[in-house]
Coordinates of C-alpha atoms and ligand atoms in Angstrom, one line a residue:
M61 CA -0.4 -0.5 0.0
R62 CA 1.1 3.7 -0.8
I63 CA 0.4 5.5 2.7
L64 CA 1.5 9.5 3.4
V65 CA 2.1 10.7 6.7
V66 CA 1.1 14.2 7.1
G67 CA 3.5 16.1 9.8
S68 CA 7.2 16.6 9.8
G69 CA 7.6 15.9 14.1
G70 CA 9.0 13.2 16.2
R71 CA 5.8 11.6 16.5
E72 CA 5.8 12.0 12.7
H73 CA 8.7 9.4 12.8
A74 CA 7.7 7.4 15.4
L75 CA 4.6 6.1 13.7
I76 CA 6.4 6.0 10.0
W77 CA 8.9 3.3 11.3
K78 CA 6.3 1.3 13.1
I79 CA 4.7 1.7 9.4
A80 CA 7.7 0.5 7.0
Q81 CA 7.8 -3.0 9.1
S82 CA 3.9 -3.4 8.6
K83 CA 4.0 -5.9 5.1
L84 CA 1.0 -4.0 3.6
T85 CA 3.9 -0.6 3.0
E86 CA 4.4 -0.3 -0.2
K87 CA 5.4 2.7 0.1
I88 CA 5.7 6.0 2.9
F89 CA 5.3 9.7 1.7
C90 CA 6.4 12.4 5.1
A91 CA 4.9 15.7 3.8
P92 CA 6.8 17.8 5.1
G93 CA 8.8 15.3 7.1
N94 CA 11.9 16.1 8.4
G95 CA 16.1 14.8 7.6
G96 CA 15.6 11.2 9.7
I97 CA 11.8 11.0 8.4
S98 CA 13.9 10.4 5.4
Q99 CA 15.4 7.2 5.9
Q100 CA 12.2 5.3 5.2
A101 CA 10.0 7.9 3.8
E102 CA 9.9 10.0 0.6
C103 CA 9.4 13.6 2.1
V104 CA 7.2 15.8 -0.2
D105 CA 7.6 19.7 -0.4
I106 CA 3.7 20.0 1.1
K107 CA 2.8 22.2 4.9
A108 CA 0.5 19.7 6.9
E109 CA -1.9 22.6 6.7
D110 CA -2.1 22.8 2.8
I111 CA -5.1 20.5 2.8
P112 CA -5.6 21.3 -0.9
G113 CA -1.7 20.2 -2.1
L114 CA -2.6 17.3 -0.1
L115 CA -5.8 15.9 -1.5
E116 CA -3.9 16.8 -5.1
F117 CA -0.8 14.7 -3.7
A118 CA -2.7 12.1 -2.6
R119 CA -5.2 11.9 -5.6
K120 CA -2.1 11.8 -8.0
E121 CA 0.0 9.7 -6.4
K122 CA -3.1 7.0 -5.6
I123 CA -2.9 7.0 -1.7
D124 CA -3.7 3.9 -0.3
L125 CA -4.3 5.7 4.1
T126 CA -3.3 9.3 5.0
V127 CA -2.6 9.7 8.2
V128 CA -2.6 13.0 10.1
G129 CA 0.2 13.6 12.8
P130 CA -0.9 16.9 14.2
E131 CA -4.3 18.7 14.9
G132 CA -3.9 21.8 12.3
P133 CA -5.0 20.4 9.5
L134 CA -8.1 17.8 11.5
R135 CA -9.4 21.1 12.5
G136 CA -9.1 22.8 9.0
G137 CA -10.8 19.8 7.8
I138 CA -8.5 17.0 5.9
A139 CA -10.1 14.4 7.1
D140 CA -13.6 15.9 5.1
A141 CA -12.2 17.3 2.3
F142 CA -10.5 12.8 1.6
N143 CA -13.8 11.5 2.6
N144 CA -15.2 13.9 -0.2
Y145 CA -13.1 12.6 -2.6
G146 CA -14.1 8.8 -1.1
L147 CA -9.4 9.0 -0.1
S148 CA -9.0 6.7 3.3
I149 CA -7.4 9.1 6.1
F150 CA -6.8 8.2 10.0
G151 CA -7.6 11.5 11.8
P152 CA -11.5 12.6 13.0
D153 CA -13.0 14.5 10.9
K154 CA -13.8 18.5 11.8
K155 CA -16.1 18.1 14.1
A156 CA -15.0 15.2 15.9
A157 CA -11.6 17.5 15.8
Q158 CA -13.1 20.3 17.7
L159 CA -12.8 17.3 21.2
E160 CA -9.6 19.2 21.0
A161 CA -9.8 22.8 18.9
S162 CA -12.7 23.8 21.5
K163 CA -11.9 23.3 24.8
I164 CA -15.5 24.7 25.8
F165 CA -17.2 22.1 23.8
A166 CA -15.1 19.3 24.8
K167 CA -16.2 20.6 29.0
E168 CA -19.6 21.4 27.4
L169 CA -19.6 17.6 26.4
M170 CA -17.9 16.0 29.5
A171 CA -20.5 17.9 31.5
K172 CA -23.4 16.5 29.9
Y173 CA -22.0 13.1 29.0
G174 CA -20.8 12.6 33.5
V175 CA -17.0 13.0 32.5
P176 CA -15.4 13.6 35.2
T177 CA -13.7 16.7 35.3
A178 CA -12.2 19.7 37.0
D179 CA -15.2 22.3 38.0
F180 CA -15.2 25.3 35.5
K181 CA -17.0 28.2 34.3
V182 CA -17.3 29.6 30.7
F183 CA -17.0 33.4 30.1
D184 CA -17.0 35.7 27.3
N185 CA -16.3 38.6 28.9
A186 CA -13.1 39.5 30.8
D187 CA -14.8 41.6 33.6
A188 CA -17.2 39.2 35.3
A189 CA -14.2 36.6 34.9
K190 CA -12.3 38.7 36.5
R191 CA -15.0 38.9 40.0
Y192 CA -15.6 35.0 39.8
I193 CA -12.0 34.6 40.2
E194 CA -12.0 37.4 42.8
S195 CA -14.7 35.3 44.5
K196 CA -13.5 31.9 43.8
G197 CA -9.7 32.8 45.0
A198 CA -6.8 30.7 43.9
P199 CA -5.3 28.3 43.3
C200 CA -7.4 28.0 40.0
V201 CA -6.5 27.7 36.0
V202 CA -7.2 30.2 33.2
K203 CA -8.0 28.4 29.9
A204 CA -8.0 30.5 26.4
D205 CA -11.1 27.9 24.7
G206 CA -9.2 27.6 21.5
L207 CA -5.9 26.4 20.1
A208 CA -2.8 28.2 21.8
Q209 CA 0.5 25.6 20.3
G210 CA 0.1 24.9 24.2
K211 CA 0.2 27.8 26.5
G212 CA -3.6 28.2 26.3
V213 CA -3.8 27.2 29.7
I214 CA -2.1 28.9 33.1
V215 CA -2.2 27.8 36.3
A216 CA -2.5 30.4 38.8
K217 CA -1.3 30.7 42.0
N218 CA -3.0 33.8 43.1
V219 CA -6.1 35.8 42.4
D220 CA -3.6 38.1 40.7
E221 CA -2.0 35.4 38.1
A222 CA -5.4 34.5 37.5
K223 CA -6.4 37.9 36.6
A224 CA -3.3 38.8 34.7
A225 CA -3.8 35.5 32.9
V226 CA -7.6 36.8 31.7
T227 CA -6.7 40.1 31.0
S228 CA -3.5 38.6 28.0
I229 CA -5.9 36.1 26.6
M230 CA -9.5 38.4 26.0
Q231 CA -7.9 41.9 26.4
E232 CA -4.6 41.9 24.6
K233 CA -5.5 38.5 22.6
A234 CA -2.0 36.9 23.0
F235 CA -3.6 33.7 21.6
G236 CA -6.2 36.1 19.0
E237 CA -9.3 34.7 18.3
A238 CA -8.4 31.9 20.2
G239 CA -9.5 33.8 23.3
N240 CA -12.2 35.2 22.8
R241 CA -13.9 33.3 25.3
I242 CA -11.8 31.3 27.9
I243 CA -12.8 28.7 30.8
V244 CA -12.0 29.0 35.1
E245 CA -11.4 25.9 36.3
E246 CA -10.5 24.4 39.6
C247 CA -6.7 23.7 40.6
L248 CA -6.5 19.8 40.7
R249 CA -4.1 17.9 41.8
G250 CA -2.1 14.2 41.5
E251 CA -0.3 12.4 39.3
E252 CA -0.9 13.2 35.3
A253 CA -1.1 10.5 32.7
S254 CA -1.9 10.2 28.8
I255 CA -4.2 7.5 27.6
I256 CA -4.8 7.4 23.4
V257 CA -6.6 4.8 22.4
L258 CA -7.4 3.9 18.6
T259 CA -11.7 4.0 17.9
D260 CA -13.6 3.7 15.1
S261 CA -16.3 5.3 17.0
R262 CA -17.6 1.6 17.8
E263 CA -14.7 0.3 19.2
V264 CA -11.9 1.2 21.4
V265 CA -8.2 -0.5 22.0
P266 CA -5.9 1.6 23.9
L267 CA -2.2 1.9 23.6
A268 CA -0.5 1.0 26.5
S269 CA -0.3 4.7 28.8
S270 CA 2.0 6.7 29.3
Q271 CA 3.8 10.1 30.6
D272 CA 5.7 13.3 29.4
H273 CA 7.4 15.8 30.3
K274 CA 6.1 19.6 30.2
R275 CA 8.8 21.6 31.8
I276 CA 12.3 22.2 30.0
F277 CA 14.7 21.7 33.5
D278 CA 14.6 18.9 36.0
G279 CA 12.3 18.5 38.4
D280 CA 9.5 20.3 36.5
E281 CA 10.8 23.7 36.7
G282 CA 11.3 26.5 34.0
P283 CA 8.7 27.0 31.1
N284 CA 6.3 24.4 29.1
T285 CA 7.6 23.3 26.1
G286 CA 5.7 20.6 23.4
G287 CA 7.3 17.7 26.3
M288 CA 11.2 17.2 26.6
G289 CA 10.3 13.3 27.3
A290 CA 8.5 10.7 27.8
Y291 CA 7.7 7.0 29.4
S292 CA 5.6 4.2 29.0
P293 CA 3.4 2.8 30.9
A294 CA 2.9 5.0 33.4
P295 CA 3.2 2.7 36.8
A296 CA 0.8 4.8 38.2
V297 CA -1.5 3.7 35.6
T298 CA -2.9 -0.2 37.5
G299 CA -4.8 -2.0 35.7
A300 CA -7.7 -1.1 37.6
V301 CA -6.9 2.8 37.3
F302 CA -6.7 2.5 33.5
K303 CA -10.0 0.7 33.7
E304 CA -10.9 3.6 35.4
I305 CA -10.2 5.7 32.8
L306 CA -11.6 4.3 30.3
E307 CA -15.1 2.9 31.6
K308 CA -15.6 6.7 33.2
I309 CA -13.6 9.2 30.6
V310 CA -13.2 7.4 27.3
Y311 CA -16.2 5.4 26.6
R312 CA -18.3 8.0 28.0
A313 CA -17.0 10.7 25.7
I314 CA -16.8 8.7 22.2
D315 CA -20.5 7.3 23.8
G316 CA -21.3 11.2 24.2
L317 CA -20.0 12.6 20.8
S318 CA -21.9 9.6 18.9
K319 CA -25.1 11.2 20.7
E320 CA -24.3 14.5 19.9
G321 CA -23.9 12.5 15.9
I322 CA -20.6 12.6 15.7
N323 CA -18.6 10.2 14.8
Y324 CA -14.9 10.0 16.0
K325 CA -12.6 7.9 13.8
G326 CA -8.3 8.1 15.0
A327 CA -6.3 7.8 17.8
L328 CA -8.3 10.0 20.6
Y329 CA -6.2 11.2 23.7
A330 CA -6.7 11.7 27.3
G331 CA -4.9 14.0 29.7
V332 CA -6.0 12.5 32.9
M333 CA -5.5 13.9 36.3
L334 CA -4.7 10.9 39.1
T335 CA -6.4 12.3 42.8
K336 CA -7.4 11.6 45.1
E337 CA -11.5 11.2 43.9
G338 CA -10.4 8.8 41.5
P339 CA -9.1 9.7 37.2
K340 CA -10.1 13.1 35.7
A341 CA -10.3 14.7 32.5
L342 CA -7.7 17.5 32.2
E343 CA -8.1 17.7 27.9
F344 CA -8.6 15.6 25.1
N345 CA -6.1 15.4 22.0
A346 CA -7.6 14.4 18.5
R347 CA -4.4 12.8 17.8
F348 CA -1.5 10.9 19.0
G349 CA 0.4 13.2 22.0
D350 CA 3.6 13.7 21.0
P351 CA 6.4 12.8 22.9
E352 CA 4.2 10.2 24.5
T353 CA 3.7 8.2 20.4
Q354 CA 8.2 7.9 20.8
A355 CA 7.5 5.5 24.1
I356 CA 4.5 4.2 22.6
V357 CA 5.6 2.9 19.4
P358 CA 8.9 0.9 19.7
R359 CA 7.1 -1.4 22.5
Y360 CA 3.5 -2.1 19.4
K361 CA 4.0 -5.8 18.7
T362 CA 1.3 -6.1 15.9
D363 CA 0.9 -4.0 13.2
L364 CA 0.1 -0.6 13.3
L365 CA -1.0 -0.4 10.1
E366 CA -3.5 -2.7 10.1
A367 CA -5.3 -1.2 12.9
M368 CA -4.9 2.4 11.4
L369 CA -6.4 1.3 7.9
A370 CA -9.5 -0.6 10.3
V371 CA -10.3 2.3 11.9
S372 CA -10.8 4.8 8.9
G373 CA -13.1 1.3 7.7
Q374 CA -14.6 1.4 10.8
N375 CA -13.7 -2.1 10.9
L376 CA -11.8 -2.2 14.4
R377 CA -14.1 -5.0 15.6
K378 CA -11.6 -7.5 13.2
V379 CA -8.6 -6.3 15.2
V380 CA -10.3 -6.6 18.6
K381 CA -11.7 -10.4 17.5
A382 CA -8.0 -11.4 16.1
G383 CA -7.0 -10.7 20.1
G384 CA -6.5 -6.4 19.9
L385 CA -2.8 -5.2 19.9
K386 CA -0.1 -6.8 21.9
W387 CA 2.7 -4.9 23.9
D388 CA 6.1 -5.8 24.6
S389 CA 6.0 -6.5 28.5
R390 CA 9.9 -4.0 28.2
A391 CA 9.6 0.0 29.2
C392 CA 10.2 2.3 27.2
V393 CA 11.9 5.8 27.8
S394 CA 12.6 9.1 25.0
V395 CA 14.5 11.5 26.2
V396 CA 14.1 15.0 24.0
C397 CA 17.2 16.4 22.5
A398 CA 16.5 20.3 21.9
S399 CA 18.2 23.4 20.6
G400 CA 20.2 25.4 23.2
G401 CA 17.3 27.9 24.2
Y402 CA 14.3 26.5 23.2
P403 CA 11.3 27.1 24.2
G404 CA 12.6 30.9 23.6
K405 CA 14.4 31.4 20.3
Y406 CA 17.3 29.2 19.2
E407 CA 19.8 28.3 16.3
K408 CA 19.2 25.9 13.8
G409 CA 21.7 24.5 11.5
K410 CA 24.2 23.3 13.8
E411 CA 25.8 20.2 12.5
I412 CA 24.7 16.5 14.5
S413 CA 27.5 14.0 15.6
G414 CA 26.7 10.6 17.6
L415 CA 24.2 8.7 15.2
E416 CA 26.1 6.6 13.8
E417 CA 27.2 4.6 17.1
V418 CA 23.9 5.5 18.3
A419 CA 22.4 3.3 15.3
K420 CA 24.8 0.5 16.4
M421 CA 23.4 0.0 20.2
Q422 CA 20.8 -2.3 21.0
D423 CA 17.2 -0.8 22.2
V424 CA 17.8 2.1 21.1
V425 CA 16.2 4.1 18.6
V426 CA 16.2 7.8 17.7
F427 CA 13.0 9.4 16.1
H428 CA 13.8 12.5 14.7
A429 CA 11.6 16.4 15.2
G430 CA 13.7 19.4 14.0
T431 CA 16.2 17.6 11.7
K432 CA 17.3 18.0 8.1
K433 CA 19.2 16.0 5.8
S434 CA 22.6 17.7 3.8
Q435 CA 23.9 15.4 1.5
V436 CA 26.6 15.3 -0.8
T437 CA 25.2 13.8 -3.8
G438 CA 26.4 10.6 -4.7
H439 CA 28.6 10.3 -1.3
R440 CA 26.3 8.4 1.1
S441 CA 29.2 8.3 3.9
Q442 CA 28.7 12.0 3.5
V443 CA 25.1 12.3 4.9
K444 CA 24.5 14.9 7.8
Y445 CA 21.9 15.8 10.1
L446 CA 21.5 19.7 10.7
T447 CA 19.0 20.9 13.3
S448 CA 16.5 22.4 12.2
G449 CA 13.1 23.2 15.0
G450 CA 13.4 23.6 19.1
R451 CA 12.9 20.0 19.4
V452 CA 15.5 18.0 17.3
L453 CA 15.9 14.3 18.9
G454 CA 13.7 12.3 20.7
V455 CA 16.4 8.9 21.4
T456 CA 14.5 6.2 23.1
G457 CA 16.1 3.2 25.1
L458 CA 13.8 0.2 25.9
G459 CA 14.8 -1.6 28.8
N460 CA 13.2 -4.7 31.9
T461 CA 11.7 -1.7 34.0
I462 CA 11.6 1.7 33.4
A463 CA 14.9 1.8 35.4
A464 CA 17.0 0.1 32.8
A465 CA 14.7 1.8 30.0
I466 CA 16.2 5.5 32.0
E467 CA 20.1 4.0 31.8
T468 CA 20.2 2.8 28.1
V469 CA 18.5 5.7 26.8
Y470 CA 21.6 7.7 28.5
R471 CA 23.9 6.2 27.5
A472 CA 22.9 6.8 24.2
V473 CA 22.4 10.4 24.9
E474 CA 25.5 10.7 25.8
K475 CA 26.7 9.8 23.0
I476 CA 25.4 12.8 20.9
H477 CA 26.1 15.7 20.3
F478 CA 25.2 19.3 18.5
E479 CA 26.5 23.3 19.9
G480 CA 23.6 23.6 22.9
M481 CA 22.4 20.8 23.1
Q482 CA 19.8 20.8 26.3
Y483 CA 18.4 17.9 27.6
R484 CA 16.2 16.6 30.5
R485 CA 18.3 14.6 33.1
D486 CA 15.6 13.2 35.2
I487 CA 13.4 11.6 32.4
G488 CA 11.3 8.7 34.0
A489 CA 12.9 8.7 37.6
K490 CA 9.5 9.8 39.1
A491 CA 8.4 6.4 38.0
S492 CA 11.4 4.1 38.4
G493 CA 11.3 1.2 40.4
A494 CA 8.0 0.1 39.4
R495 CA 8.1 -2.2 36.9
P496 CA 5.9 -2.2 34.1
S497 CA 2.3 -3.9 34.9
Ligands
AMP632 P1 -4.0 21.1 29.4 O1 -4.0 21.9 27.9 O2 -6.3 20.7 29.2 O3 -3.8 19.7 29.3 O4 -3.5 21.6 29.8 C1 -2.2 21.4 30.1 C2 -1.5 21.8 31.3 O5 -2.4 22.2 32.6 C3 -1.7 20.0 31.5 O6 -1.1 18.7 31.4 C4 -2.2 20.1 33.5 O7 -0.2 20.3 34.0 C5 -2.3 22.0 33.4 N1 -3.9 22.0 33.9 C6 -4.3 21.7 33.1 N2 -5.7 22.1 33.7 C7 -5.5 21.2 35.0 C8 -6.4 21.9 35.8 N3 -7.5 21.8 36.1 N4 -5.6 21.9 37.5 C9 -4.3 21.6 36.9 N5 -3.4 21.7 36.7 C10 -4.2 21.2 34.9
LIG633 N1 1.8 15.3 24.7 C1 1.1 16.5 24.4 C2 0.7 16.5 23.8 O1 0.9 15.9 22.9 O2 -0.5 17.5 23.7

């Protein structure tokens, strides 16, 4: 089969690495892709948001399945456009993608269908929001309704901070239209975990649990990033907790959507807080997580492409009947190597060394995010990779325990170098000592 993957990050590289192992795969294209992705796929110069361009390419190249990585094109209606032309696509349509694109849509759905989540109130007026914050007190959480590249959520320690967030989002329009309406919600406490499932709206098959690390510095200090590393499984998600998350959060959300006339097809990501009263939903994403996918995929033993085709063809029951997805019992840890200065300003074009040495290591795989290939024509040995983004690599290792995976992955990270490279030294530390379940 001819596959097109849309996106250019570590998540897309992990998906492509796995899809390339399927016996069904003939050729993979990636739009726009990155340096490392070009090892397994032909990168085509079409932006992930260019829906007409992607549609034209898929028709011309007779693509059998298009797999969408990031949220932008999903919100833009890529699945609707492909469905109109009878082209198979993995990813929810525009209505279903509202679950991520509008936090208010998601919270109202949760309230209506009994999904446990933080208490909340919606505002379209800044003064009213500020009065409410004063009456409720802090801590509290202020969220822009729309997509804000992961920056639209402010966990405020005091009332002044919360009111400043309202001013920034609603009055100064820090995220443009995405901040026309906001949510003010109760601050939950506990450990976080990510549960990603594949669903065709009738059946649900969960992937292994995972957890990411959003802050830039060790010990969860410093500003939020796109994610600095992840591990799978998340030991805090025991069998009983997993079941509760599926029953109370995932199934209720998917069934709720169906009752609203929306059939969700694709990967559904639930960000969960494990509170004393049980798991509560923090957010939904309409896609695979990044960097969680990089820690999940190496543990995935069955054919991912087959499962994706079943989702897109609404025939996931077949996969369930055949025994569902199979997982490697080992743990996996993925550490992001980022450019110096990220998530603020950073330089690009730095040569990456050590990749060839790491490629020889057992139980290690490197997923590329912000890299570019530089090749001297005719000289294969002269392939070089240069940095081209904030998050550059997801160095990923497997081990019998999380502690063993941590040891393996950091041995690999230490072999890699580029000017200014920074990474967290505590990825997975919180969970180590616990054996994967
Ligand atoms: P979200 O995009 O809604 O998941 O928010 C991003 C991050 O903000 C989450 O991963 C949590 O760390 C934090 N967060 C969001 N909502 C809450 C909440 N109600 N209580 C505490 N932390 C929260
Ligand atoms: N790791 C968080 C996300 O993918 O949104």
